[in-house]
Amino acid sequence: MLVVPVIPIDDPADDRLIDYTSLTDVALRRRLEPERGLYMAESSTVLGRALAAGHRPRSVLCSPRWLPDVEAMLADPPDRAEVPVYVAETEVLEAITGFHVHRGALAAMQRPELPRVADLLRAGPGGTPVVRVAVLEDIVDHTNVGAIMRSAAALGVDAVLVTPRCADPLYRRAVRVSMGTVFQVPWTRIDPWPGGVGLLRSLGFVVAALALSDDATSLDDLAADLPPRLALVLGAEGDGLKPATVAAADLVVRIPMSGAVDSLNVAAASAVAFWATR
């Protein structure tokens, strides 16, 4: 068991806290997180799931109330490396980050290297077959991405692919909304897109685009005769999937609706589709 180095902080401008400053500036985080190779894990629950997935923390920032939980989680890290824990009162935490820190803990985590699409889809953790994947096309709302990742974890989706313009699944809000389940579902970026449809097809996947179309197949019919390997493609709010994506897909699938409602929020639609095709 390691002795966790605990460092009291009372100055929001402390140079050691550069990973945590200006987190509310979305444009800044989009620019700096990939450059620094880090992401943020907010709350002790999310930190615990990140550690369980083998992710390495650079440091942790927390309030005194959550220090015992954080110390317990960091006392036996996988790589035996000491992780500094900066402790500050709530008002200092908010001055550092610019927001109320959920459950009083925030960790700067080393961003793992993403696998190649083909490598990810050949076999899952422990060599388990990858038979059902979700593709998120240009979903720019981090809350929706986090909710979809949570549904994917809960409903047994084997992997998630995100297109170049899709929001980052490791962005702070996406991670928090997913309740840390983003660490349970293997994922990577697929680029180019929709050119990647051909790669999915070459790997044996039937590509099903969820879209509103007059000639769409009912989700019920798809669920009744599932292909051996299935890729479900979900599009952004409002615009939906690109016409080129719909044209490239093997089939278009529509969720049966009633009550004069034509569609669902993409996160809700993903949960329905994942449940129906489980």
PDB file of N, CA and C in Angstrom, residues 47-127:
ATOM      1  N   LEU A  47     -14.010   8.234 -11.013  1.00  0.00           N
ATOM      2  CA  LEU A  47     -12.581   7.955 -10.824  1.00  0.00           C
ATOM      3  C   LEU A  47     -12.364   6.471 -10.547  1.00  0.00           C
ATOM      4  N   GLY A  48     -13.209   5.893  -9.709  1.00  0.00           N
ATOM      5  CA  GLY A  48     -13.063   4.476  -9.406  1.00  0.00           C
ATOM      6  C   GLY A  48     -13.227   3.600 -10.629  1.00  0.00           C
ATOM      7  N   ARG A  49     -14.161   3.948 -11.500  1.00  0.00           N
ATOM      8  CA  ARG A  49     -14.361   3.152 -12.717  1.00  0.00           C
ATOM      9  C   ARG A  49     -13.211   3.342 -13.694  1.00  0.00           C
ATOM     10  N   ALA A  50     -12.662   4.552 -13.751  1.00  0.00           N
ATOM     11  CA  ALA A  50     -11.511   4.782 -14.621  1.00  0.00           C
ATOM     12  C   ALA A  50     -10.318   3.957 -14.144  1.00  0.00           C
ATOM     13  N   LEU A  51     -10.086   3.919 -12.844  1.00  0.00           N
ATOM     14  CA  LEU A  51      -8.981   3.133 -12.294  1.00  0.00           C
ATOM     15  C   LEU A  51      -9.203   1.644 -12.554  1.00  0.00           C
ATOM     16  N   ALA A  52     -10.441   1.191 -12.399  1.00  0.00           N
ATOM     17  CA  ALA A  52     -10.750  -0.223 -12.636  1.00  0.00           C
ATOM     18  C   ALA A  52     -10.485  -0.612 -14.077  1.00  0.00           C
ATOM     19  N   ALA A  53     -10.618   0.362 -14.992  1.00  0.00           N
ATOM     20  CA  ALA A  53     -10.359   0.099 -16.410  1.00  0.00           C
ATOM     21  C   ALA A  53      -8.874   0.200 -16.748  1.00  0.00           C
ATOM     22  N   GLY A  54      -8.045   0.501 -15.751  1.00  0.00           N
ATOM     23  CA  GLY A  54      -6.607   0.566 -15.977  1.00  0.00           C
ATOM     24  C   GLY A  54      -6.094   1.917 -16.406  1.00  0.00           C
ATOM     25  N   HIS A  55      -6.938   2.949 -16.335  1.00  0.00           N
ATOM     26  CA  HIS A  55      -6.494   4.283 -16.712  1.00  0.00           C
ATOM     27  C   HIS A  55      -5.646   4.888 -15.594  1.00  0.00           C
ATOM     28  N   ARG A  56      -4.679   5.710 -15.992  1.00  0.00           N
ATOM     29  CA  ARG A  56      -3.715   6.244 -15.024  1.00  0.00           C
ATOM     30  C   ARG A  56      -4.003   7.706 -14.713  1.00  0.00           C
ATOM     31  N   PRO A  57      -4.183   8.044 -13.424  1.00  0.00           N
ATOM     32  CA  PRO A  57      -4.381   9.447 -13.056  1.00  0.00           C
ATOM     33  C   PRO A  57      -3.058  10.199 -12.984  1.00  0.00           C
ATOM     34  N   ARG A  58      -3.074  11.452 -13.414  1.00  0.00           N
ATOM     35  CA  ARG A  58      -1.918  12.329 -13.253  1.00  0.00           C
ATOM     36  C   ARG A  58      -1.942  12.974 -11.875  1.00  0.00           C
ATOM     37  N   SER A  59      -3.141  13.357 -11.442  1.00  0.00           N
ATOM     38  CA  SER A  59      -3.334  13.945 -10.125  1.00  0.00           C
ATOM     39  C   SER A  59      -4.820  13.964  -9.833  1.00  0.00           C
ATOM     40  N   VAL A  60      -5.170  14.254  -8.578  1.00  0.00           N
ATOM     41  CA  VAL A  60      -6.566  14.363  -8.166  1.00  0.00           C
ATOM     42  C   VAL A  60      -6.730  15.657  -7.383  1.00  0.00           C
ATOM     43  N   LEU A  61      -7.852  16.318  -7.602  1.00  0.00           N
ATOM     44  CA  LEU A  61      -8.209  17.539  -6.876  1.00  0.00           C
ATOM     45  C   LEU A  61      -9.520  17.255  -6.161  1.00  0.00           C
ATOM     46  N   CYS A  62      -9.564  17.439  -4.845  1.00  0.00           N
ATOM     47  CA  CYS A  62     -10.784  17.100  -4.114  1.00  0.00           C
ATOM     48  C   CYS A  62     -10.964  17.989  -2.885  1.00  0.00           C
ATOM     49  N   SER A  63     -12.162  17.947  -2.332  1.00  0.00           N
ATOM     50  CA  SER A  63     -12.461  18.631  -1.077  1.00  0.00           C
ATOM     51  C   SER A  63     -12.112  17.699   0.081  1.00  0.00           C
ATOM     52  N   PRO A  64     -11.903  18.233   1.294  1.00  0.00           N
ATOM     53  CA  PRO A  64     -11.538  17.380   2.442  1.00  0.00           C
ATOM     54  C   PRO A  64     -12.527  16.249   2.688  1.00  0.00           C
ATOM     55  N   ARG A  65     -13.800  16.471   2.428  1.00  0.00           N
ATOM     56  CA  ARG A  65     -14.813  15.450   2.690  1.00  0.00           C
ATOM     57  C   ARG A  65     -14.549  14.168   1.919  1.00  0.00           C
ATOM     58  N   TRP A  66     -14.048  14.310   0.656  1.00  0.00           N
ATOM     59  CA  TRP A  66     -13.860  13.146  -0.199  1.00  0.00           C
ATOM     60  C   TRP A  66     -12.441  12.577  -0.158  1.00  0.00           C
ATOM     61  N   LEU A  67     -11.582  13.168   0.666  1.00  0.00           N
ATOM     62  CA  LEU A  67     -10.194  12.699   0.721  1.00  0.00           C
ATOM     63  C   LEU A  67     -10.072  11.230   1.144  1.00  0.00           C
ATOM     64  N   PRO A  68     -10.793  10.754   2.179  1.00  0.00           N
ATOM     65  CA  PRO A  68     -10.656   9.326   2.547  1.00  0.00           C
ATOM     66  C   PRO A  68     -10.980   8.371   1.403  1.00  0.00           C
ATOM     67  N   ASP A  69     -12.040   8.680   0.644  1.00  0.00           N
ATOM     68  CA  ASP A  69     -12.400   7.816  -0.489  1.00  0.00           C
ATOM     69  C   ASP A  69     -11.301   7.815  -1.543  1.00  0.00           C
ATOM     70  N   VAL A  70     -10.777   9.004  -1.849  1.00  0.00           N
ATOM     71  CA  VAL A  70      -9.737   9.121  -2.862  1.00  0.00           C
ATOM     72  C   VAL A  70      -8.474   8.407  -2.421  1.00  0.00           C
ATOM     73  N   GLU A  71      -8.082   8.578  -1.168  1.00  0.00           N
ATOM     74  CA  GLU A  71      -6.878   7.911  -0.662  1.00  0.00           C
ATOM     75  C   GLU A  71      -7.009   6.398  -0.765  1.00  0.00           C
ATOM     76  N   ALA A  72      -8.178   5.878  -0.442  1.00  0.00           N
ATOM     77  CA  ALA A  72      -8.387   4.427  -0.509  1.00  0.00           C
ATOM     78  C   ALA A  72      -8.245   3.920  -1.932  1.00  0.00           C
ATOM     79  N   MET A  73      -8.747   4.678  -2.904  1.00  0.00           N
ATOM     80  CA  MET A  73      -8.681   4.244  -4.300  1.00  0.00           C
ATOM     81  C   MET A  73      -7.261   4.299  -4.851  1.00  0.00           C
ATOM     82  N   LEU A  74      -6.452   5.245  -4.346  1.00  0.00           N
ATOM     83  CA  LEU A  74      -5.109   5.446  -4.892  1.00  0.00           C
ATOM     84  C   LEU A  74      -4.025   4.724  -4.108  1.00  0.00           C
ATOM     85  N   ALA A  75      -4.388   4.022  -3.058  1.00  0.00           N
ATOM     86  CA  ALA A  75      -3.379   3.388  -2.210  1.00  0.00           C
ATOM     87  C   ALA A  75      -2.694   2.209  -2.879  1.00  0.00           C
ATOM     88  N   ASP A  76      -3.325   1.622  -3.888  1.00  0.00           N
ATOM     89  CA  ASP A  76      -2.730   0.462  -4.555  1.00  0.00           C
ATOM     90  C   ASP A  76      -2.939   0.576  -6.063  1.00  0.00           C
ATOM     91  N   PRO A  77      -2.318   1.587  -6.701  1.00  0.00           N
ATOM     92  CA  PRO A  77      -2.513   1.785  -8.145  1.00  0.00           C
ATOM     93  C   PRO A  77      -1.860   0.671  -8.949  1.00  0.00           C
ATOM     94  N   PRO A  78      -2.393   0.379 -10.147  1.00  0.00           N
ATOM     95  CA  PRO A  78      -1.862  -0.728 -10.956  1.00  0.00           C
ATOM     96  C   PRO A  78      -0.384  -0.592 -11.271  1.00  0.00           C
ATOM     97  N   ASP A  79       0.079   0.643 -11.549  1.00  0.00           N
ATOM     98  CA  ASP A  79       1.479   0.800 -11.935  1.00  0.00           C
ATOM     99  C   ASP A  79       2.376   1.205 -10.778  1.00  0.00           C
ATOM    100  N   ARG A  80       1.817   1.216  -9.551  1.00  0.00           N
ATOM    101  CA  ARG A  80       2.570   1.520  -8.336  1.00  0.00           C
ATOM    102  C   ARG A  80       3.128   2.944  -8.324  1.00  0.00           C
ATOM    103  N   ALA A  81       2.620   3.807  -9.149  1.00  0.00           N
ATOM    104  CA  ALA A  81       3.104   5.180  -9.194  1.00  0.00           C
ATOM    105  C   ALA A  81       2.305   6.042  -8.218  1.00  0.00           C
ATOM    106  N   GLU A  82       3.017   6.925  -7.512  1.00  0.00           N
ATOM    107  CA  GLU A  82       2.347   7.830  -6.592  1.00  0.00           C
ATOM    108  C   GLU A  82       1.557   8.874  -7.377  1.00  0.00           C
ATOM    109  N   VAL A  83       0.370   9.196  -6.877  1.00  0.00           N
ATOM    110  CA  VAL A  83      -0.492  10.183  -7.520  1.00  0.00           C
ATOM    111  C   VAL A  83      -0.733  11.310  -6.523  1.00  0.00           C
ATOM    112  N   PRO A  84      -0.304  12.528  -6.829  1.00  0.00           N
ATOM    113  CA  PRO A  84      -0.543  13.632  -5.901  1.00  0.00           C
ATOM    114  C   PRO A  84      -2.023  13.962  -5.802  1.00  0.00           C
ATOM    115  N   VAL A  85      -2.467  14.225  -4.568  1.00  0.00           N
ATOM    116  CA  VAL A  85      -3.847  14.613  -4.318  1.00  0.00           C
ATOM    117  C   VAL A  85      -3.846  16.028  -3.751  1.00  0.00           C
ATOM    118  N   TYR A  86      -4.425  16.956  -4.495  1.00  0.00           N
ATOM    119  CA  TYR A  86      -4.530  18.340  -4.056  1.00  0.00           C
ATOM    120  C   TYR A  86      -5.871  18.513  -3.348  1.00  0.00           C
ATOM    121  N   VAL A  87      -5.832  19.047  -2.148  1.00  0.00           N
ATOM    122  CA  VAL A  87      -7.040  19.182  -1.329  1.00  0.00           C
ATOM    123  C   VAL A  87      -7.340  20.661  -1.111  1.00  0.00           C
ATOM    124  N   ALA A  88      -8.561  21.056  -1.411  1.00  0.00           N
ATOM    125  CA  ALA A  88      -8.969  22.450  -1.269  1.00  0.00           C
ATOM    126  C   ALA A  88     -10.420  22.516  -0.819  1.00  0.00           C
ATOM    127  N   GLU A  89     -10.774  23.578  -0.136  1.00  0.00           N
ATOM    128  CA  GLU A  89     -12.156  23.787   0.268  1.00  0.00           C
ATOM    129  C   GLU A  89     -13.018  24.065  -0.964  1.00  0.00           C
ATOM    130  N   THR A  90     -14.321  23.893  -0.791  1.00  0.00           N
ATOM    131  CA  THR A  90     -15.250  23.969  -1.923  1.00  0.00           C
ATOM    132  C   THR A  90     -15.141  25.282  -2.689  1.00  0.00           C
ATOM    133  N   GLU A  91     -15.047  26.397  -1.975  1.00  0.00           N
ATOM    134  CA  GLU A  91     -14.989  27.679  -2.678  1.00  0.00           C
ATOM    135  C   GLU A  91     -13.695  27.828  -3.481  1.00  0.00           C
ATOM    136  N   VAL A  92     -12.608  27.224  -3.006  1.00  0.00           N
ATOM    137  CA  VAL A  92     -11.351  27.256  -3.753  1.00  0.00           C
ATOM    138  C   VAL A  92     -11.456  26.350  -4.981  1.00  0.00           C
ATOM    139  N   LEU A  93     -12.086  25.178  -4.822  1.00  0.00           N
ATOM    140  CA  LEU A  93     -12.300  24.283  -5.969  1.00  0.00           C
ATOM    141  C   LEU A  93     -13.058  25.000  -7.082  1.00  0.00           C
ATOM    142  N   GLU A  94     -14.118  25.709  -6.699  1.00  0.00           N
ATOM    143  CA  GLU A  94     -14.922  26.399  -7.709  1.00  0.00           C
ATOM    144  C   GLU A  94     -14.144  27.535  -8.357  1.00  0.00           C
ATOM    145  N   ALA A  95     -13.272  28.205  -7.592  1.00  0.00           N
ATOM    146  CA  ALA A  95     -12.446  29.270  -8.168  1.00  0.00           C
ATOM    147  C   ALA A  95     -11.431  28.689  -9.152  1.00  0.00           C
ATOM    148  N   ILE A  96     -10.963  27.479  -8.893  1.00  0.00           N
ATOM    149  CA  ILE A  96      -9.982  26.830  -9.785  1.00  0.00           C
ATOM    150  C   ILE A  96     -10.636  26.384 -11.083  1.00  0.00           C
ATOM    151  N   THR A  97     -11.761  25.693 -10.956  1.00  0.00           N
ATOM    152  CA  THR A  97     -12.374  25.031 -12.118  1.00  0.00           C
ATOM    153  C   THR A  97     -13.430  25.882 -12.812  1.00  0.00           C
ATOM    154  N   GLY A  98     -14.051  26.816 -12.071  1.00  0.00           N
ATOM    155  CA  GLY A  98     -15.111  27.628 -12.648  1.00  0.00           C
ATOM    156  C   GLY A  98     -16.488  27.007 -12.556  1.00  0.00           C
ATOM    157  N   PHE A  99     -16.629  25.888 -11.837  1.00  0.00           N
ATOM    158  CA  PHE A  99     -17.937  25.258 -11.672  1.00  0.00           C
ATOM    159  C   PHE A  99     -17.958  24.482 -10.363  1.00  0.00           C
ATOM    160  N   HIS A 100     -19.152  24.069  -9.946  1.00  0.00           N
ATOM    161  CA  HIS A 100     -19.275  23.249  -8.745  1.00  0.00           C
ATOM    162  C   HIS A 100     -18.829  21.827  -9.072  1.00  0.00           C
ATOM    163  N   VAL A 101     -17.813  21.358  -8.394  1.00  0.00           N
ATOM    164  CA  VAL A 101     -17.271  20.031  -8.670  1.00  0.00           C
ATOM    165  C   VAL A 101     -18.216  18.973  -8.112  1.00  0.00           C
ATOM    166  N   HIS A 102     -18.733  18.142  -9.011  1.00  0.00           N
ATOM    167  CA  HIS A 102     -19.707  17.119  -8.643  1.00  0.00           C
ATOM    168  C   HIS A 102     -19.087  16.131  -7.659  1.00  0.00           C
ATOM    169  N   ARG A 103     -19.733  15.970  -6.499  1.00  0.00           N
ATOM    170  CA  ARG A 103     -19.274  15.065  -5.443  1.00  0.00           C
ATOM    171  C   ARG A 103     -17.839  15.361  -5.010  1.00  0.00           C
ATOM    172  N   GLY A 104     -17.389  16.588  -5.220  1.00  0.00           N
ATOM    173  CA  GLY A 104     -16.167  17.070  -4.580  1.00  0.00           C
ATOM    174  C   GLY A 104     -14.857  16.464  -5.020  1.00  0.00           C
ATOM    175  N   ALA A 105     -14.799  15.797  -6.166  1.00  0.00           N
ATOM    176  CA  ALA A 105     -13.531  15.201  -6.614  1.00  0.00           C
ATOM    177  C   ALA A 105     -13.409  15.314  -8.123  1.00  0.00           C
ATOM    178  N   LEU A 106     -12.199  15.613  -8.578  1.00  0.00           N
ATOM    179  CA  LEU A 106     -11.917  15.744  -9.998  1.00  0.00           C
ATOM    180  C   LEU A 106     -10.507  15.221 -10.225  1.00  0.00           C
ATOM    181  N   ALA A 107     -10.345  14.361 -11.225  1.00  0.00           N
ATOM    182  CA  ALA A 107      -9.032  13.780 -11.497  1.00  0.00           C
ATOM    183  C   ALA A 107      -8.603  14.090 -12.917  1.00  0.00           C
ATOM    184  N   ALA A 108      -7.347  14.487 -13.060  1.00  0.00           N
ATOM    185  CA  ALA A 108      -6.751  14.643 -14.387  1.00  0.00           C
ATOM    186  C   ALA A 108      -6.161  13.297 -14.776  1.00  0.00           C
ATOM    187  N   MET A 109      -6.727  12.674 -15.798  1.00  0.00           N
ATOM    188  CA  MET A 109      -6.365  11.323 -16.179  1.00  0.00           C
ATOM    189  C   MET A 109      -5.560  11.316 -17.474  1.00  0.00           C
ATOM    190  N   GLN A 110      -4.595  10.415 -17.548  1.00  0.00           N
ATOM    191  CA  GLN A 110      -3.835  10.256 -18.781  1.00  0.00           C
ATOM    192  C   GLN A 110      -4.737   9.629 -19.835  1.00  0.00           C
ATOM    193  N   ARG A 111      -4.805  10.253 -20.989  1.00  0.00           N
ATOM    194  CA  ARG A 111      -5.682   9.763 -22.053  1.00  0.00           C
ATOM    195  C   ARG A 111      -5.063   8.531 -22.709  1.00  0.00           C
ATOM    196  N   PRO A 112      -5.804   7.404 -22.751  1.00  0.00           N
ATOM    197  CA  PRO A 112      -5.252   6.195 -23.374  1.00  0.00           C
ATOM    198  C   PRO A 112      -5.196   6.328 -24.893  1.00  0.00           C
ATOM    199  N   GLU A 113      -4.295   5.588 -25.505  1.00  0.00           N
ATOM    200  CA  GLU A 113      -4.187   5.585 -26.963  1.00  0.00           C
ATOM    201  C   GLU A 113      -5.344   4.792 -27.546  1.00  0.00           C
ATOM    202  N   LEU A 114      -5.998   5.347 -28.564  1.00  0.00           N
ATOM    203  CA  LEU A 114      -7.139   4.676 -29.176  1.00  0.00           C
ATOM    204  C   LEU A 114      -6.668   3.587 -30.142  1.00  0.00           C
ATOM    205  N   PRO A 115      -7.368   2.451 -30.153  1.00  0.00           N
ATOM    206  CA  PRO A 115      -6.997   1.376 -31.084  1.00  0.00           C
ATOM    207  C   PRO A 115      -7.467   1.662 -32.498  1.00  0.00           C
ATOM    208  N   ARG A 116      -6.897   0.954 -33.462  1.00  0.00           N
ATOM    209  CA  ARG A 116      -7.386   1.004 -34.830  1.00  0.00           C
ATOM    210  C   ARG A 116      -8.750   0.323 -34.895  1.00  0.00           C
ATOM    211  N   VAL A 117      -9.594   0.804 -35.803  1.00  0.00           N
ATOM    212  CA  VAL A 117     -10.941   0.256 -35.918  1.00  0.00           C
ATOM    213  C   VAL A 117     -10.906  -1.245 -36.165  1.00  0.00           C
ATOM    214  N   ALA A 118     -10.105  -1.680 -37.110  1.00  0.00           N
ATOM    215  CA  ALA A 118     -10.065  -3.108 -37.452  1.00  0.00           C
ATOM    216  C   ALA A 118      -9.618  -3.944 -36.259  1.00  0.00           C
ATOM    217  N   ASP A 119      -8.640  -3.434 -35.504  1.00  0.00           N
ATOM    218  CA  ASP A 119      -8.165  -4.178 -34.330  1.00  0.00           C
ATOM    219  C   ASP A 119      -9.250  -4.258 -33.263  1.00  0.00           C
ATOM    220  N   LEU A 120      -9.976  -3.166 -33.069  1.00  0.00           N
ATOM    221  CA  LEU A 120     -11.026  -3.144 -32.059  1.00  0.00           C
ATOM    222  C   LEU A 120     -12.147  -4.123 -32.393  1.00  0.00           C
ATOM    223  N   LEU A 121     -12.473  -4.235 -33.681  1.00  0.00           N
ATOM    224  CA  LEU A 121     -13.641  -5.018 -34.078  1.00  0.00           C
ATOM    225  C   LEU A 121     -13.339  -6.495 -34.313  1.00  0.00           C
ATOM    226  N   ARG A 122     -12.082  -6.849 -34.355  1.00  0.00           N
ATOM    227  CA  ARG A 122     -11.765  -8.271 -34.555  1.00  0.00           C
ATOM    228  C   ARG A 122     -12.072  -9.088 -33.310  1.00  0.00           C
ATOM    229  N   ALA A 123     -11.827  -8.524 -32.141  1.00  0.00           N
ATOM    230  CA  ALA A 123     -12.101  -9.245 -30.894  1.00  0.00           C
ATOM    231  C   ALA A 123     -12.213  -8.256 -29.760  1.00  0.00           C
ATOM    232  N   GLY A 124     -13.118  -8.519 -28.834  1.00  0.00           N
ATOM    233  CA  GLY A 124     -13.297  -7.664 -27.676  1.00  0.00           C
ATOM    234  C   GLY A 124     -12.386  -8.081 -26.541  1.00  0.00           C
ATOM    235  N   PRO A 125     -12.623  -7.537 -25.322  1.00  0.00           N
ATOM    236  CA  PRO A 125     -11.818  -7.890 -24.159  1.00  0.00           C
ATOM    237  C   PRO A 125     -11.820  -9.399 -23.919  1.00  0.00           C
ATOM    238  N   GLY A 126     -10.640  -9.967 -23.711  1.00  0.00           N
ATOM    239  CA  GLY A 126     -10.539 -11.394 -23.468  1.00  0.00           C
ATOM    240  C   GLY A 126     -10.802 -12.247 -24.688  1.00  0.00           C
ATOM    241  N   GLY A 127     -10.792 -11.626 -25.878  1.00  0.00           N
ATOM    242  CA  GLY A 127     -11.014 -12.392 -27.100  1.00  0.00           C
ATOM    243  C   GLY A 127     -12.461 -12.671 -27.422  1.00  0.00           C
TER     244      GLY A 127
END
